[in-house]
mmCIF file of C-alpha atoms in Angstrom:
data_model
loop_
_atom_site.group_PDB
_atom_site.id
_atom_site.type_symbol
_atom_site.label_atom_id
_atom_site.label_comp_id
_atom_site.label_asym_id
_atom_site.label_seq_id
_atom_site.Cartn_x
_atom_site.Cartn_y
_atom_site.Cartn_z
ATOM 1 C CA MET A 1 -0.281 0.055 -0.214
ATOM 2 C CA LYS A 2 1.314 3.414 -0.920
ATOM 3 C CA ILE A 3 0.091 6.830 0.563
ATOM 4 C CA LYS A 4 -0.470 9.634 -1.497
ATOM 5 C CA LEU A 5 -1.105 13.155 -1.109
ATOM 6 C CA ILE A 6 -2.838 15.113 -4.211
ATOM 7 C CA ALA A 7 -2.984 18.550 -4.389
ATOM 8 C CA ILE A 8 -4.217 20.933 -6.670
ATOM 9 C CA GLY A 9 -1.738 23.923 -8.202
ATOM 10 C CA LYS A 10 1.844 24.006 -7.957
ATOM 11 C CA THR A 11 3.403 25.564 -4.631
ATOM 12 C CA ASP A 12 4.833 29.009 -5.333
ATOM 13 C CA GLU A 13 6.347 30.127 -1.946
ATOM 14 C CA LYS A 14 10.008 28.832 -1.924
ATOM 15 C CA PHE A 15 9.791 28.423 1.908
ATOM 16 C CA LEU A 16 7.085 26.353 1.919
ATOM 17 C CA GLU A 17 8.497 24.162 -0.970
ATOM 18 C CA GLU A 18 11.605 23.805 0.905
ATOM 19 C CA GLY A 19 9.495 22.502 4.066
ATOM 20 C CA ILE A 20 7.607 20.208 1.827
ATOM 21 C CA ASP A 21 10.820 18.684 0.232
ATOM 22 C CA LYS A 22 12.516 18.130 3.695
ATOM 23 C CA TYR A 23 9.373 16.070 5.375
ATOM 24 C CA LEU A 24 9.040 14.276 1.328
ATOM 25 C CA LYS A 25 12.830 13.158 1.999
ATOM 26 C CA ARG A 26 12.207 12.275 5.833
ATOM 27 C CA LEU A 27 8.955 10.114 4.624
ATOM 28 C CA LYS A 28 10.871 7.874 2.578
ATOM 29 C CA HIS A 29 12.474 6.249 5.392
ATOM 30 C CA TYR A 30 9.522 5.001 6.814
ATOM 31 C CA HIS A 31 6.882 4.469 4.177
ATOM 32 C CA PRO A 32 6.010 4.386 0.106
ATOM 33 C CA PHE A 33 4.672 8.285 -0.104
ATOM 34 C CA GLU A 34 3.872 9.822 -3.238
ATOM 35 C CA PHE A 35 3.052 13.763 -3.222
ATOM 36 C CA ILE A 36 1.129 14.393 -6.503
ATOM 37 C CA VAL A 37 0.414 17.760 -7.687
ATOM 38 C CA ILE A 38 -2.476 18.530 -9.969
ATOM 39 C CA PRO A 39 -1.706 21.524 -12.293
ATOM 40 C CA ASP A 40 -3.963 24.351 -11.976
ATOM 41 C CA ILE A 41 -7.232 24.633 -14.284
ATOM 42 C CA LYS A 42 -6.206 26.551 -17.434
ATOM 43 C CA GLN A 43 -7.932 30.159 -17.681
ATOM 44 C CA GLY A 44 -9.405 29.093 -14.077
ATOM 45 C CA GLY A 45 -9.723 32.511 -12.939
ATOM 46 C CA LYS A 46 -12.534 33.022 -15.450
ATOM 47 C CA TYR A 47 -14.480 30.074 -14.087
ATOM 48 C CA SER A 48 -16.995 30.660 -11.248
ATOM 49 C CA PRO A 49 -15.941 28.985 -7.788
ATOM 50 C CA ASP A 50 -18.457 26.105 -8.443
ATOM 51 C CA LYS A 51 -17.271 25.576 -11.972
ATOM 52 C CA LEU A 52 -13.867 25.596 -11.085
ATOM 53 C CA LYS A 53 -14.107 23.190 -7.985
ATOM 54 C CA GLU A 54 -16.141 20.505 -10.788
ATOM 55 C CA GLU A 55 -13.231 20.906 -12.732
ATOM 56 C CA GLU A 56 -10.724 20.264 -10.315
ATOM 57 C CA GLY A 57 -12.797 17.537 -8.833
ATOM 58 C CA LYS A 58 -12.686 16.000 -12.262
ATOM 59 C CA LEU A 59 -8.905 15.685 -12.093
ATOM 60 C CA ILE A 60 -8.650 14.442 -8.532
ATOM 61 C CA LEU A 61 -11.233 11.506 -9.466
ATOM 62 C CA GLN A 62 -8.823 10.554 -11.920
ATOM 63 C CA LYS A 63 -6.071 10.038 -10.058
ATOM 64 C CA VAL A 64 -8.211 7.697 -7.717
ATOM 65 C CA GLN A 65 -8.801 3.878 -8.397
ATOM 66 C CA GLU A 66 -11.842 1.885 -7.296
ATOM 67 C CA GLY A 67 -10.379 0.275 -3.805
ATOM 68 C CA ASP A 68 -8.542 3.527 -2.730
ATOM 69 C CA PHE A 69 -9.121 4.871 0.578
ATOM 70 C CA LEU A 70 -9.783 8.661 -0.021
ATOM 71 C CA ILE A 71 -9.627 11.265 3.027
ATOM 72 C CA LEU A 72 -10.136 14.890 2.114
ATOM 73 C CA LEU A 73 -8.309 17.655 4.124
ATOM 74 C CA ASP A 74 -11.106 19.557 5.003
ATOM 75 C CA GLU A 75 -12.009 22.147 7.843
ATOM 76 C CA LYS A 76 -15.430 20.253 8.664
ATOM 77 C CA GLY A 77 -13.157 16.821 9.315
ATOM 78 C CA LYS A 78 -12.201 14.964 12.136
ATOM 79 C CA MET A 79 -9.329 16.534 14.294
ATOM 80 C CA PHE A 80 -6.767 14.461 15.773
ATOM 81 C CA THR A 81 -3.960 15.511 18.111
ATOM 82 C CA SER A 82 -0.650 13.812 16.746
ATOM 83 C CA GLY A 83 -0.809 11.145 18.582
ATOM 84 C CA GLU A 84 -4.337 10.183 17.705
ATOM 85 C CA PHE A 85 -3.535 10.863 14.143
ATOM 86 C CA ALA A 86 -0.794 8.289 14.406
ATOM 87 C CA THR A 87 -3.176 5.811 16.007
ATOM 88 C CA PHE A 88 -5.816 6.388 13.137
ATOM 89 C CA LEU A 89 -2.594 6.436 10.480
ATOM 90 C CA GLN A 90 -1.738 2.485 11.755
ATOM 91 C CA LYS A 91 -5.453 1.511 11.768
ATOM 92 C CA LYS A 92 -5.566 2.540 8.313
ATOM 93 C CA LEU A 93 -1.984 0.832 7.546
ATOM 94 C CA ASN A 94 -3.538 -2.257 8.819
ATOM 95 C CA SER A 95 -7.017 -2.224 6.904
ATOM 96 C CA VAL A 96 -6.191 -0.511 3.870
ATOM 97 C CA THR A 97 -5.464 -2.624 0.751
ATOM 98 C CA THR A 98 -4.750 -0.217 -1.802
ATOM 99 C CA ASN A 99 -3.781 3.165 -1.507
ATOM 100 C CA LEU A 100 -4.007 5.836 1.253
ATOM 101 C CA ILE A 101 -4.619 8.962 -0.355
ATOM 102 C CA PHE A 102 -5.037 12.474 1.226
ATOM 103 C CA VAL A 103 -6.464 15.459 -0.911
ATOM 104 C CA ILE A 104 -5.875 18.966 -0.570
ATOM 105 C CA GLY A 105 -8.326 20.963 -2.612
ATOM 106 C CA GLY A 106 -7.945 24.233 -4.309
ATOM 107 C CA ALA A 107 -8.921 27.767 -3.020
ATOM 108 C CA PHE A 108 -12.466 26.855 -2.837
ATOM 109 C CA GLY A 109 -12.711 23.465 -1.759
ATOM 110 C CA PHE A 110 -14.084 20.216 -3.097
ATOM 111 C CA SER A 111 -16.631 19.545 -5.701
ATOM 112 C CA PRO A 112 -19.949 17.505 -4.398
ATOM 113 C CA ALA A 113 -18.497 14.487 -6.500
ATOM 114 C CA VAL A 114 -15.308 14.565 -4.606
ATOM 115 C CA TYR A 115 -17.185 15.120 -1.125
ATOM 116 C CA GLU A 116 -19.359 11.922 -2.449
ATOM 117 C CA ARG A 117 -16.569 9.753 -3.189
ATOM 118 C CA ALA A 118 -14.473 10.327 -0.329
ATOM 119 C CA ASN A 119 -14.331 7.769 2.456
ATOM 120 C CA ASP A 120 -13.633 10.443 5.670
ATOM 121 C CA LYS A 121 -12.595 13.823 6.075
ATOM 122 C CA MET A 122 -9.889 15.099 8.231
ATOM 123 C CA ALA A 123 -9.182 18.663 9.688
ATOM 124 C CA LEU A 124 -5.995 19.857 10.801
ATOM 125 C CA SER A 125 -7.130 22.835 12.965
ATOM 126 C CA LYS A 126 -9.977 24.641 13.266
ATOM 127 C CA MET A 127 -8.197 27.888 11.888
ATOM 128 C CA THR A 128 -8.194 28.464 8.237
ATOM 129 C CA PHE A 129 -4.877 28.160 6.215
ATOM 130 C CA THR A 130 -4.201 28.448 2.615
ATOM 131 C CA HIS A 131 -4.287 25.418 0.523
ATOM 132 C CA GLN A 132 -0.417 25.737 -0.099
ATOM 133 C CA MET A 133 0.125 25.821 3.918
ATOM 134 C CA ILE A 134 -1.407 22.323 4.474
ATOM 135 C CA ARG A 135 0.659 20.830 2.214
ATOM 136 C CA MET A 136 3.858 21.450 4.288
ATOM 137 C CA PHE A 137 1.845 21.051 7.741
ATOM 138 C CA PHE A 138 0.289 17.980 6.484
ATOM 139 C CA THR A 139 3.717 16.235 5.352
ATOM 140 C CA GLU A 140 5.302 17.116 8.541
ATOM 141 C CA GLN A 141 2.273 15.488 10.356
ATOM 142 C CA LEU A 142 2.494 12.415 8.570
ATOM 143 C CA TYR A 143 6.228 12.225 9.141
ATOM 144 C CA ARG A 144 5.404 12.900 12.853
ATOM 145 C CA GLY A 145 2.673 10.224 13.103
ATOM 146 C CA PHE A 146 5.342 7.571 11.696
ATOM 147 C CA THR A 147 7.735 8.663 14.091
ATOM 148 C CA ILE A 148 5.325 8.243 16.646
ATOM 149 C CA LEU A 149 4.700 4.815 15.507
ATOM 150 C CA ARG A 150 8.348 3.364 15.376
ATOM 151 C CA GLY A 151 8.640 4.870 19.186
ATOM 152 C CA GLU A 152 11.184 7.434 18.168
ATOM 153 C CA LYS A 153 11.673 10.320 20.761
ATOM 154 C CA TYR A 154 8.625 12.629 20.810
ATOM 155 C CA HIS A 155 8.607 16.033 22.635
ATOM 156 C CA ASN A 156 5.084 15.203 24.105
ATOM 157 C CA ASP A 157 6.132 12.054 25.528
#
């Protein structure tokens, strides 16, 4: 099983790219992981938010196979502490037989079709962050989850 993170549009802040790269390199030591960036919709600025979400949703769903377990990173999703997320992650590693896919939507969120296909929703905070910042925060938390599962030193122990 592979863990994947799908995001819409490239990261355009250098400091975020550096942070994401740092955790992507660290994650390689723990579990097969793939970071998939779907290019922005061409001339998406001319679309209404609903039409843009619909078009982005089609591209997201093209990356998901039938048996994949799809989790949307969504402000209305379940929230975990880092330790709780590690436990959640272990349960998914034990039960998901295909891919475990996390998705960060575009600036306006997800289309109804993506919500319908999703198996679960998860929030990283009650606060709102840009869809680009979440990439770094999520990769760091995924890395932290694996270090917790491996029993590596964790400052909250």
